[in-house]
CSV table of C-alpha atoms in Angstrom, one decimal:
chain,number,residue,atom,x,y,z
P,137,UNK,CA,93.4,65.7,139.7
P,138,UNK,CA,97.1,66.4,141.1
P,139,UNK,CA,98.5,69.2,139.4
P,140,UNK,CA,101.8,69.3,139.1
P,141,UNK,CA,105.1,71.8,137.4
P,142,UNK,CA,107.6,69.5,135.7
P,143,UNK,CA,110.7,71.4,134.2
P,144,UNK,CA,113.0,69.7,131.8
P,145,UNK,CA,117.0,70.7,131.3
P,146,UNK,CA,116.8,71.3,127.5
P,147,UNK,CA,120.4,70.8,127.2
P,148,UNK,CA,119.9,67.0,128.9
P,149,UNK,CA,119.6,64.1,126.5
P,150,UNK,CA,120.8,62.0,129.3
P,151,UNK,CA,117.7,59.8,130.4
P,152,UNK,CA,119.5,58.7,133.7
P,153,UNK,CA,119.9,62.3,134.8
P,154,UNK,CA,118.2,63.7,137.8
P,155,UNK,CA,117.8,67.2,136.0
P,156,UNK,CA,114.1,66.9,136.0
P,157,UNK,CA,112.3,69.1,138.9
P,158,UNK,CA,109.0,67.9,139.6
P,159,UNK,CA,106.4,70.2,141.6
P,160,UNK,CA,103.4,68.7,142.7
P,161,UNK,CA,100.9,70.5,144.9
P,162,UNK,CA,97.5,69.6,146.2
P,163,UNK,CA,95.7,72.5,144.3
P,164,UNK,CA,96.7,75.3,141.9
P,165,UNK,CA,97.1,77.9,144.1
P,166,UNK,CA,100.3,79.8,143.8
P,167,UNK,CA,102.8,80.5,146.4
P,168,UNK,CA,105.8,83.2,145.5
P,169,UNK,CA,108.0,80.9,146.8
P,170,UNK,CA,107.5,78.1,144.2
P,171,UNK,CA,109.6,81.0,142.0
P,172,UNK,CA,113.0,79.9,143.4
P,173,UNK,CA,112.2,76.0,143.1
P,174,UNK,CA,111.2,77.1,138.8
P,175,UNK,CA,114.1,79.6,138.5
P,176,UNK,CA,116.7,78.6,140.7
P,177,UNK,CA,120.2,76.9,139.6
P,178,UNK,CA,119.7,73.1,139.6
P,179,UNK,CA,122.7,72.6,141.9
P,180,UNK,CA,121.2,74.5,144.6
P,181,UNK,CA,118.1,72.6,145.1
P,182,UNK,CA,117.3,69.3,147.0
P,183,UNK,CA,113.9,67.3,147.6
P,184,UNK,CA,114.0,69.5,150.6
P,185,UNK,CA,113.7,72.5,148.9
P,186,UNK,CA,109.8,73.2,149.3
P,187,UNK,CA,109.5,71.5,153.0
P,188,UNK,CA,108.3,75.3,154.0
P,189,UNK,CA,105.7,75.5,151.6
P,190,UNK,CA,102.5,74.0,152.4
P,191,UNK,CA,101.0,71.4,150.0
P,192,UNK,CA,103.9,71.4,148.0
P,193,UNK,CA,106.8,68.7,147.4
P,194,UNK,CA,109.7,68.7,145.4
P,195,UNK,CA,111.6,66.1,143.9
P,196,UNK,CA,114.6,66.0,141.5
P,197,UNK,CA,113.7,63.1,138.8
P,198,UNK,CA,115.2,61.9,135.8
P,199,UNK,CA,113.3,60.8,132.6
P,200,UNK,CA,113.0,57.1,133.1
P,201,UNK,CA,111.2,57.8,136.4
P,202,UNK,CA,109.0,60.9,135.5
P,203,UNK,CA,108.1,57.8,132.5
P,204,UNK,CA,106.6,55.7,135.3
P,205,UNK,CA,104.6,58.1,137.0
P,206,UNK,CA,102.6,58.3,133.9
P,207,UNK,CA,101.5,61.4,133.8
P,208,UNK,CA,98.0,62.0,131.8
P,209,UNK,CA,99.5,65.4,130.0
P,210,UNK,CA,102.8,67.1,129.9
P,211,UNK,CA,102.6,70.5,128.9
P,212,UNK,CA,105.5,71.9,126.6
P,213,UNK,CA,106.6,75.4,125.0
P,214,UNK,CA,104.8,76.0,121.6
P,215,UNK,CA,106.7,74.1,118.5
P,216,UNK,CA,106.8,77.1,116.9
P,217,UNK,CA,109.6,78.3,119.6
P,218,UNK,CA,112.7,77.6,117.7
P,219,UNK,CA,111.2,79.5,114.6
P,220,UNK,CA,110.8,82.4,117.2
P,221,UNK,CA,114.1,82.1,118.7
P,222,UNK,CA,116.0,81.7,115.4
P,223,UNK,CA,118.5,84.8,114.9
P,224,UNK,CA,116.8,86.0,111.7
P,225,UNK,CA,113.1,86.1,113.2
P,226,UNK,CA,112.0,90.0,114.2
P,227,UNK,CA,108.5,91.6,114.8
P,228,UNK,CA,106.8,92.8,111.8
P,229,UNK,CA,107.1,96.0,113.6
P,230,UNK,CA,110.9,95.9,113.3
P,231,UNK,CA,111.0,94.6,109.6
P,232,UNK,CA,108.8,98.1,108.1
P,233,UNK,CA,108.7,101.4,109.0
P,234,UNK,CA,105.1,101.8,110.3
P,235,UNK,CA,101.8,100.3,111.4
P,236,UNK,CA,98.7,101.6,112.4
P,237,UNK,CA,94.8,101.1,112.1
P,238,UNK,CA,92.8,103.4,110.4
P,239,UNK,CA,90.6,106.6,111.4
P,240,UNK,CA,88.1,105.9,114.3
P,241,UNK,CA,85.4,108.0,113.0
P,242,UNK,CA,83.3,108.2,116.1
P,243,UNK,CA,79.9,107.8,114.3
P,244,UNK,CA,80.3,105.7,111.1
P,245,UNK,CA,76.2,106.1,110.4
P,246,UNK,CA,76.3,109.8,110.6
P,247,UNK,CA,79.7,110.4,108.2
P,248,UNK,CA,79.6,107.2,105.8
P,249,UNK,CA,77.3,107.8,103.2
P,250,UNK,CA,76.6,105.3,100.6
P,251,UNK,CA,75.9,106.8,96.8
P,252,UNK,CA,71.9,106.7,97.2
P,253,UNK,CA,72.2,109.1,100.8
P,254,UNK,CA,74.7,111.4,98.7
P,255,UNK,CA,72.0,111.9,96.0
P,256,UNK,CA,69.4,112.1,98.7
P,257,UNK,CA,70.8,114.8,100.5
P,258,UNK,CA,72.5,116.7,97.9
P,259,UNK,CA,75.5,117.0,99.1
P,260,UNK,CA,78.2,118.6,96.9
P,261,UNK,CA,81.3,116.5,95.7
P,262,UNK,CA,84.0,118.5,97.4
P,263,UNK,CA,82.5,117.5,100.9
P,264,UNK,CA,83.0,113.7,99.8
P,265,UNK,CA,86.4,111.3,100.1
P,266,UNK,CA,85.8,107.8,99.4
P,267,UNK,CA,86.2,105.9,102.5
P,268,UNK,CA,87.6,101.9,102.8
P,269,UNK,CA,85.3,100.9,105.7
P,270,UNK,CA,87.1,97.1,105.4
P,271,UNK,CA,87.4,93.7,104.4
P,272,UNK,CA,83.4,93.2,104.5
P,273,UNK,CA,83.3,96.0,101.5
P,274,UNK,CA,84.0,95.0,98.2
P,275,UNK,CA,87.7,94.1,97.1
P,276,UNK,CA,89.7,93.1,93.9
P,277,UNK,CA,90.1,89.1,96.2
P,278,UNK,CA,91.4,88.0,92.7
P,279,UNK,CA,94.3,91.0,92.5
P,280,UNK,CA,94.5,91.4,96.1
P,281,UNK,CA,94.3,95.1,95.3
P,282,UNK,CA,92.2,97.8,97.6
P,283,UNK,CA,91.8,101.1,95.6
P,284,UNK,CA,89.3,103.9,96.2
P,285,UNK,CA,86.9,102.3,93.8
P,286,UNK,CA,86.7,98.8,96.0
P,287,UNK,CA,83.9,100.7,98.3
P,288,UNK,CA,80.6,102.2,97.4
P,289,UNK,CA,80.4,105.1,100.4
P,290,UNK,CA,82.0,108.3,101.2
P,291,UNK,CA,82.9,110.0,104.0
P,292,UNK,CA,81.3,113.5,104.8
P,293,UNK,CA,85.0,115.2,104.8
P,294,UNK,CA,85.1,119.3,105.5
P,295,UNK,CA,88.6,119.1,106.1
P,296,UNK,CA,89.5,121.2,103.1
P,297,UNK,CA,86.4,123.5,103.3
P,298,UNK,CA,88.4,124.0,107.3
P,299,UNK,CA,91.5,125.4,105.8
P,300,UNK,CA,90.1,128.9,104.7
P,301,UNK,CA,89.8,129.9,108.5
P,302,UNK,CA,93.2,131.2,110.2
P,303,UNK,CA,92.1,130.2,113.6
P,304,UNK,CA,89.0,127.9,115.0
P,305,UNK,CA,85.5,129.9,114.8
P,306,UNK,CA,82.6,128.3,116.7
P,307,UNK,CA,81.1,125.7,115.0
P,308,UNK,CA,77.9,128.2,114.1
P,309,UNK,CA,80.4,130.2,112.7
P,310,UNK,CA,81.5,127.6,110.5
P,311,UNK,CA,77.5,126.6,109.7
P,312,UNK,CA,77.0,130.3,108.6
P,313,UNK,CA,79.7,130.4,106.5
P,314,UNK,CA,78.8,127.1,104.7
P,315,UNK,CA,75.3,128.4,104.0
P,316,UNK,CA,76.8,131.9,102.5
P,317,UNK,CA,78.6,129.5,100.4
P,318,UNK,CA,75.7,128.0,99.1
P,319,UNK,CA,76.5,124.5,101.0
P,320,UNK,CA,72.6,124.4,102.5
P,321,UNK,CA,72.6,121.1,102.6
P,322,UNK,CA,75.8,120.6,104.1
P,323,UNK,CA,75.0,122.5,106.9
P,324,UNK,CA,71.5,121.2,107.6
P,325,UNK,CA,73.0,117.5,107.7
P,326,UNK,CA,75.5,118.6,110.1
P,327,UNK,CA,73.0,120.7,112.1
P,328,UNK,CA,70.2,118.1,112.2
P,329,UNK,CA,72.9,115.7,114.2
P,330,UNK,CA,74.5,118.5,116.8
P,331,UNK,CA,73.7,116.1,119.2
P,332,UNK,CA,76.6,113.9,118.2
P,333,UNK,CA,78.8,117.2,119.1
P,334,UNK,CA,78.3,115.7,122.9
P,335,UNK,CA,79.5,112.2,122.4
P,336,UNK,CA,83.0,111.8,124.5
P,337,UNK,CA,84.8,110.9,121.5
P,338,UNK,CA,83.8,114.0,118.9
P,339,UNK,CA,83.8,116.4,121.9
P,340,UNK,CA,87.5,116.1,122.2
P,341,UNK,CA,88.1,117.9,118.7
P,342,UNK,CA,88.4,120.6,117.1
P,343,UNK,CA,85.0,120.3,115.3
P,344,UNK,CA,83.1,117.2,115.4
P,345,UNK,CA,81.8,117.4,112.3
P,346,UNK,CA,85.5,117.0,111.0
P,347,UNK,CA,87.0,113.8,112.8
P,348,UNK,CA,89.8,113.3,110.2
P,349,UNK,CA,93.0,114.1,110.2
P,350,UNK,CA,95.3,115.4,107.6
P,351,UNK,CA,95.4,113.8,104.5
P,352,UNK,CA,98.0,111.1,104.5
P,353,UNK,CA,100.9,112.2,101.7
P,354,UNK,CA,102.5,108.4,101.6
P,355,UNK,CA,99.7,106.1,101.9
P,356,UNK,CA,100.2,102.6,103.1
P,357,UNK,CA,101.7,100.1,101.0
P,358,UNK,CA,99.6,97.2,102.5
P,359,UNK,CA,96.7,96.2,104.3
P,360,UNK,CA,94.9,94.0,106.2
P,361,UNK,CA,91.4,93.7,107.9
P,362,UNK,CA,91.7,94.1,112.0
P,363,UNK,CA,88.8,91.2,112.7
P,364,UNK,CA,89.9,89.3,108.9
P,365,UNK,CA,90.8,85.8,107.7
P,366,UNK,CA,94.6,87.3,107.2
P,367,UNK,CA,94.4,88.3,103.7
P,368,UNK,CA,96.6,90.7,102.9
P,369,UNK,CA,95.8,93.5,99.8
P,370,UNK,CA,98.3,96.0,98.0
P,371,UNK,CA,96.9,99.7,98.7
P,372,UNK,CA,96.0,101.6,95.3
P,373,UNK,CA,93.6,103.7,96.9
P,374,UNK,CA,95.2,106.9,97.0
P,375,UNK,CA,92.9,110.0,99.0
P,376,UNK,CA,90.6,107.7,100.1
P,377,UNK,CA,90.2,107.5,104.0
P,378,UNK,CA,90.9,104.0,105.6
P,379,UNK,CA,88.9,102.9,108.7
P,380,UNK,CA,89.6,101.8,112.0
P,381,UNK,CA,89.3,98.0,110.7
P,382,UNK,CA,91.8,97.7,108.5
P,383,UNK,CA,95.5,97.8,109.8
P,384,UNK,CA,98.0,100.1,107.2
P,385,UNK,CA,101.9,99.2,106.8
P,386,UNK,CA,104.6,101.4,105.4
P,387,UNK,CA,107.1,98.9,104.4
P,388,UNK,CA,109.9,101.7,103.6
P,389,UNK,CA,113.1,99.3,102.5
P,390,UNK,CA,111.3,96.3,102.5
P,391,UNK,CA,110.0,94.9,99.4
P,392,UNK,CA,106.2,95.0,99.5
P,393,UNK,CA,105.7,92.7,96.8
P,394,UNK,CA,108.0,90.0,98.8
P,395,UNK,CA,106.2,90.5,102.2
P,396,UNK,CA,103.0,90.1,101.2
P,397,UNK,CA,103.6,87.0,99.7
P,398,UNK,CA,105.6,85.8,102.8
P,399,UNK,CA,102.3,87.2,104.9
P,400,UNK,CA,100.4,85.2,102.5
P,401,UNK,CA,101.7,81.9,103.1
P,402,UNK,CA,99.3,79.4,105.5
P,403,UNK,CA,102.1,79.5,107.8
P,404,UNK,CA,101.5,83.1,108.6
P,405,UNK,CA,98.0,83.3,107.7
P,406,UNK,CA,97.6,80.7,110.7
P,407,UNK,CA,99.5,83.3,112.8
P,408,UNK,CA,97.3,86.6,112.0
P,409,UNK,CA,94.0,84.5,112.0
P,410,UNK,CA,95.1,83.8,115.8
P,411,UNK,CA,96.1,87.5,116.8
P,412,UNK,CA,94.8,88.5,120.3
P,413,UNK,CA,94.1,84.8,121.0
P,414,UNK,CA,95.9,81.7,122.0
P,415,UNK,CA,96.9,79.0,119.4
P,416,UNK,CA,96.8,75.8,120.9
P,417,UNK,CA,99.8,74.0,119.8
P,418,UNK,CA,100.1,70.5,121.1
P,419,UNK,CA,99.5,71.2,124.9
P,420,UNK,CA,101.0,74.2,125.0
P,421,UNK,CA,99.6,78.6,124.1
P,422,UNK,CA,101.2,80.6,121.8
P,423,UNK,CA,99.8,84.0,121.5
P,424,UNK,CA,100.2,87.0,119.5
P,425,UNK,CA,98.9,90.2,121.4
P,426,UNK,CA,99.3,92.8,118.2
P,427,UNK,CA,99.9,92.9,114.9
P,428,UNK,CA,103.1,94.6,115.5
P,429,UNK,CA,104.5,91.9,117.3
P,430,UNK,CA,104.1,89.0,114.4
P,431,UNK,CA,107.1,87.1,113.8
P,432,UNK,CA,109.0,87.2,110.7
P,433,UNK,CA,111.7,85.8,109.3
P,434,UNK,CA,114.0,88.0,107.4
P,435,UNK,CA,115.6,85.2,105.4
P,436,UNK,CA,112.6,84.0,104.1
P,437,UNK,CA,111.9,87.8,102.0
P,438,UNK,CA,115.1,87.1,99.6
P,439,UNK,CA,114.3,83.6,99.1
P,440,UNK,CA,112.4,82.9,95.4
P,441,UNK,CA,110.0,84.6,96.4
P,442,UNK,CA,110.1,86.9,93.5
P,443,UNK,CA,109.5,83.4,91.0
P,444,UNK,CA,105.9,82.9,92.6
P,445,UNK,CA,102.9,82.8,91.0
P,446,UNK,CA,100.9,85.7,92.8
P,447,UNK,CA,98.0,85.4,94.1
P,448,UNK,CA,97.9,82.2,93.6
P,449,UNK,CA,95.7,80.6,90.7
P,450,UNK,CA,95.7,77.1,91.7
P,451,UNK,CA,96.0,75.0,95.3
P,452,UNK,CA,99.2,74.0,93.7
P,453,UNK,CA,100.5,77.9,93.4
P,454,UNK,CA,99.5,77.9,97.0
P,455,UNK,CA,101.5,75.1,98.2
P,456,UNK,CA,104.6,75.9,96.7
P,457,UNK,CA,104.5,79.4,97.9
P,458,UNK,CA,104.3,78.0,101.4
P,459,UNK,CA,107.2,75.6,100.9
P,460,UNK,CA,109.4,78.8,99.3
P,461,UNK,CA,108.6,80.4,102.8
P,462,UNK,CA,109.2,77.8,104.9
P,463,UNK,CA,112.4,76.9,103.1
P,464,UNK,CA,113.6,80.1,102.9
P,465,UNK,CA,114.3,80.0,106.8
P,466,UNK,CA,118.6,79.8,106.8
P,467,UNK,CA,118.0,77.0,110.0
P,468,UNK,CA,116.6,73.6,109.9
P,469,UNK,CA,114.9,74.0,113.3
P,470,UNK,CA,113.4,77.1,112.4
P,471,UNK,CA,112.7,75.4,109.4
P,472,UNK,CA,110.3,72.2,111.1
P,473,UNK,CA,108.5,74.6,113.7
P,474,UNK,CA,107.0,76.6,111.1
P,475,UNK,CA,106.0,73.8,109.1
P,476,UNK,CA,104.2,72.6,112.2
P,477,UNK,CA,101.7,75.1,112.3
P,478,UNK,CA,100.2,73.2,108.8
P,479,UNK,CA,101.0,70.1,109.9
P,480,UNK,CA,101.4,70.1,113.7
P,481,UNK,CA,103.6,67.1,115.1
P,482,UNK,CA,101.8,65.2,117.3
């Protein structure tokens, strides 16, 4: 196979140009020098250009000619580009005021508790907080509403039991004091697992019984499972603690009600299923590294989205909720590369 870089002028739409540079090397091994034939201004290369380089030639082509070469695949930027580019398009990190993944508990099977281990240890209410482990637990799919009822387990939570020390007592201390208390049981769970105390990641707190932080006084207005389909939930669980697999947005100014219907649009549905991984779009990648860094366009968030059916009941709710999105982008271009990620133009 002869690999070869072929870079087209994008501002070109003369066929009979010679604005086409055409790289070809005898195997895909990079030289640093091939930088100045990809980056370099056009008028200040010639087919001489890579005569220095070994294994490489370089040739200044127009359309017509690169035609008759035919060359078995030509690879191109993703179609989505021009939605990316438009003015109007920012990271989802720009549109709200925060995002961040839940707590990272250290050792889910020694704090989440389901309702039959509570009643089998005996462990007093005030030591509980429901806890949203993720998409996999129960939700309202019909609502697309999380609340501190969607999960059945609890999280062993001596954060407020903490607050009644000035400074931070050895952890026997703390043991003794739950047992004067009358919170036996409480201490004899914690005690029967002191080995977790020398895992790297507990060993770095304060206690390591108490891996929480402080309760969150705004919670998050959406959320969305870190390794999910892309469906996006309201957040009505007030005091409950959220997990490391679900991601939490503070919109702030930003309409909640508006974004997650624009999140919940195919279009970008297709873009959060692919986070972390490249989408193959026609023979070329387009990838999304974080959540943070999703494209969104702005114009699309005051666009009819407020006269949609949501969630939507029928395939038909569905479809025109897409369309409002994808029209609501102010340019045409923008317009046709997001559409191309439901139907890609081959």
């Amino acid at each position: 196979v002869e690999l070869a870089i072929v870079l087209f002028e994008t501002d070109r739409s003369d066929n009979d140009s010679e604005a086409v540079r055409l790289i070809e090397m005898e195997a895909p091994k990079f030289d640093p020098r091939l930088n100045r034939l990809v980056q370099a201004p056009l008028q200040q290369l010639a087919s001489s250009a890579a005569a220095d380089i070994t294994g490489v030639s370089f040739h200044l082509v127009n359309s017509t000619e690169l035609k008759e070469l035919n060359p078995r695949l030509v690879l191109r930027e993703p179609q989505i580009t021009p939605f990316l580019r438009a003015e109007q398009t920012r990271e989802l990190g720009d549109v709200v005021d925060k995002i961040q993944h839940g707590v990272r508990s250290g050792a889910n099977d020694f704090f989440y508790l389901n309702s039959d281990e509570v009643d089998q240890l005996d462990l007093s209410p005030q030591f509980l907080t429901p806890v949203l482990r993720g998409p996999r637990d129960p939700v309202d799919e019909e609502g697309r509403r999380v609340t501190a009822g969607s999960s059945d387990f609890y999280a062993l939570d001596l954060r407020e039991f903490l607050q009644q020390f000035d400074e931070n007592p050895p952890d026997k201390v703390v043991l003794r004091e739950l047992r004067r208390q009358g919170y036996r049981s409480v201490a004899d769970y914690i005690e029967s697992h002191d080995d977790l105390g020398e895992s790297g990641s507990l060993q770095r707190r304060d206690y390591w019984f108490c891996p929480f932080d402080s309760p969150i006084d705004n919670p998050p207005d959406l959320l969305v499972g870190r390794f999910s389909d892309g469906t996006w939930y309201r957040y009505r669980g007030d005091g409950a603690i959220i997990d490391q697999s679900w991601y939490g947005v503070w919109c702030e100014d930003t309409d909640p009600e508006s974004l997650i219907k624009l999140l919940s649009s195919e279009p970008y549905e297709l873009l959060i299923q692919h986070l972390g991984q490249s989408m193959s779009q026609v023979h070329s990648r387009y990838t999304i590294r974080d959540i943070s860094q999703l494209p969104i366009n702005t114009d699309s968030l005051g666009t009819g989205l407020d006269k949609i059916t949501f969630p939507p009941e029928r395939r038909r709710d569905q479809r025109q909720l897409d369309q409002v999105v994808i029209d609501g982008c102010s340019q045409q271009a923008a317009r046709e590369a997001l559409a191309t990620l439901i139907e890609p133009d081959d």
